[in-house]
Amino acid sequence: MTKGTKGLRKGLTSYGDAGFSLFLRTAFIKAMGFSDDALDRPIVGITDTFSDYNPCHGNVPDLIESVKRGVMLAGGLPMVFPTISIGESFAHPTSMFLRNLMSMDTEEMMRAQPMDSVVVIGGCDKTLPAQVMAAASMDLPTIVVQTGPMVVGHHKGEVLGACTDCRRLWGQHRAGNIDEAEIKTISGRLAPSVGTCMVMGTASTMACVVEALGMALPNSAAAPATHADRRRIAEMSGKRAAEMAVSGVPTPAELITEASVRNAMIVLQAIGGSTNGLIHLTAMAGRAGVHVDTEAFDKLGREIPVLLNLKPSGQHYMEHFHYAGGLPALMRELKPYLDLNAPSVSGGTLGDAIEAAETVPNQNVIYSFAAPLKQEGAMAILRGNLAPDGAVIKHSAASPSLLTHTGRAVVFDSVEDLTRRIDLPDLDVNEDDILVLRNAGPKGGPGMPEAGYLPIPLKLARQGVKDMVRISDARMSGTAFGTIVLHIAPEASVGGPLAVVQTGDRIMLDVPARRLELLIDEAELQRRLKIWETQPPHREMAKRGYAKLYEQSVLQADQGCDFDFLLRDGGETSKA
Ligand code: FES
């Protein structure tokens, strides 16, 4: 059904004379050589997120060409426009600090410029969430094209994956087992092509979650960035976007529903997804007015096993997932749990996508539900007096022996404090202790750095210690392995109990019981919290600009770290 104003007539610049506004717009765009016939077509916007600072988006120019071809094959007019691009390791202080800025930029450019549908091209960790958040707020027919994963690397006969092996090999370098010359060679082999990290990190997780939500074409998550399939997916997406520009459906609000969000939560558990995926899903769903219930997510985690044999929970990489049939083949194993009627941007349903899934004999990448890779899902939600609003652990990538552990706290007050002291020879620490990092949350970081993967203190690493319990209000790369509790809410910087843990306190982690407890008297805990409240430690606040807006507006991890004023109701629920 065609509704409202279309094409070039949409969202006219305000001159007080609509006819003149259209005349002027047409006159100026003709400077680019467009004909009247072209300008009369349905318009498909295409985001250009290429940047020399973002190798994960290095194939975006090629993908844009393929999307444009698809749009024109279907009779539409493709219009490419730039938005912010965020490359994970090039974003200071963190990419998370900029996610909401990218979502605002993308939303407002969709709103300001005339387009009947839009293709958003993204891949690096924060880009897909930012784009889907924007799309959900704008509610314009939108299709996502993921940039796709890199191909794998090789070193001394070993297959390498960014960035699970980045951390492992850097750890070996720190421990003195890999010298300077070799680590330099390795730096040229970990990321051997453009595209996103090829393990089940945040980028791969979001590519799968977005497909599970129905916002990207079926079987689009895993095709490598450099594979011809990736360009075919882009072309098909362009064609589909041109159809959506005419029909006006489906809109993101029709796709991001209670049912599709639940489907995405199931997929997040079954793929061994990144903990960041939960924050981003909460934010994306929130923009569509759907609440992510972390208790329900945890319950699903007890029912849905990890089926995907990808690093860091398993052994393979995204390209192998693609060759094994991709997400539709994995979802086939989960059929009884999924809402198969959930619509897809393809025009069909999730059930249709699963029906069309390939069956690949003798593959060992996608495990069956009957004989899964891990008996439980990837993540668990923890609560207790240390995390009244919850915390998360990716127990599928943790040491089983540490999932129930009580130890002495060794506290670091900030990321800077951690950096300064973690490797000191006289640091009072042993392998049974629990490393605690605070003031690294959404506000405290600021930007909730991926500092939750606290390094093993050098003196313990040299003794061969590979894992310890580590807890924080920070995030962690989805590519990391370890017994690591993250996203503790409320964070220390707003007076959460994490703020008053002292070195020497005992902490109990009990993942099977979903508990995280500071083992001190309730009266003593309240006494410490009272002191913190009356004399909060000094914190340097931003005085101007985006940093100030961020500090004033960012919500806690359990609310997706969105800005309060960007929520569907303008923040009314966050104040309740
Ligand atoms: Fe971009 Fe990993 S750094 S996806």
XYZ file of N, CA and C and ligand atoms in Angstrom, residues 54 56 86-89 123-125 150 162 195-197 203 479, ligand 1:
52
model
N 38.287 2.543 9.181
C 37.426 1.416 9.516
C 37.607 0.256 8.536
N 36.966 -2.740 8.867
C 35.820 -3.663 8.910
C 34.776 -3.272 7.861
N 32.170 3.896 12.589
C 32.940 3.668 13.811
C 33.733 2.377 13.686
N 35.033 2.498 13.658
C 35.926 1.327 13.674
C 36.395 1.096 15.106
N 36.249 -0.128 15.559
C 36.417 -0.450 16.974
C 37.726 0.056 17.579
N 38.827 -0.217 16.911
C 40.118 0.124 17.538
C 40.579 1.532 17.195
N 28.795 -3.052 9.972
C 29.371 -4.332 10.378
C 30.155 -4.252 11.663
N 31.084 -3.285 11.756
C 31.906 -3.224 12.963
C 30.986 -3.007 14.172
N 31.422 -3.507 15.315
C 30.565 -3.766 16.478
C 29.379 -2.829 16.708
N 35.792 -11.153 8.027
C 37.075 -11.393 7.352
C 37.259 -12.897 7.114
N 40.780 -13.049 14.491
C 40.677 -11.778 15.221
C 39.307 -11.756 15.898
N 36.685 -6.560 6.380
C 35.537 -7.262 6.965
C 35.641 -7.253 8.478
N 34.645 -7.831 9.109
C 34.551 -7.791 10.571
C 35.268 -8.998 11.182
N 35.521 -8.915 12.479
C 36.195 -10.017 13.177
C 35.440 -11.314 12.898
N 30.643 -8.156 16.455
C 30.201 -7.890 15.084
C 29.445 -9.092 14.516
N 35.063 -11.471 21.720
C 36.043 -12.428 21.219
C 36.862 -13.056 22.339
Fe 35.535 -4.189 13.621
Fe 36.193 -6.438 15.152
S 37.247 -4.529 14.944
S 34.490 -6.043 13.873
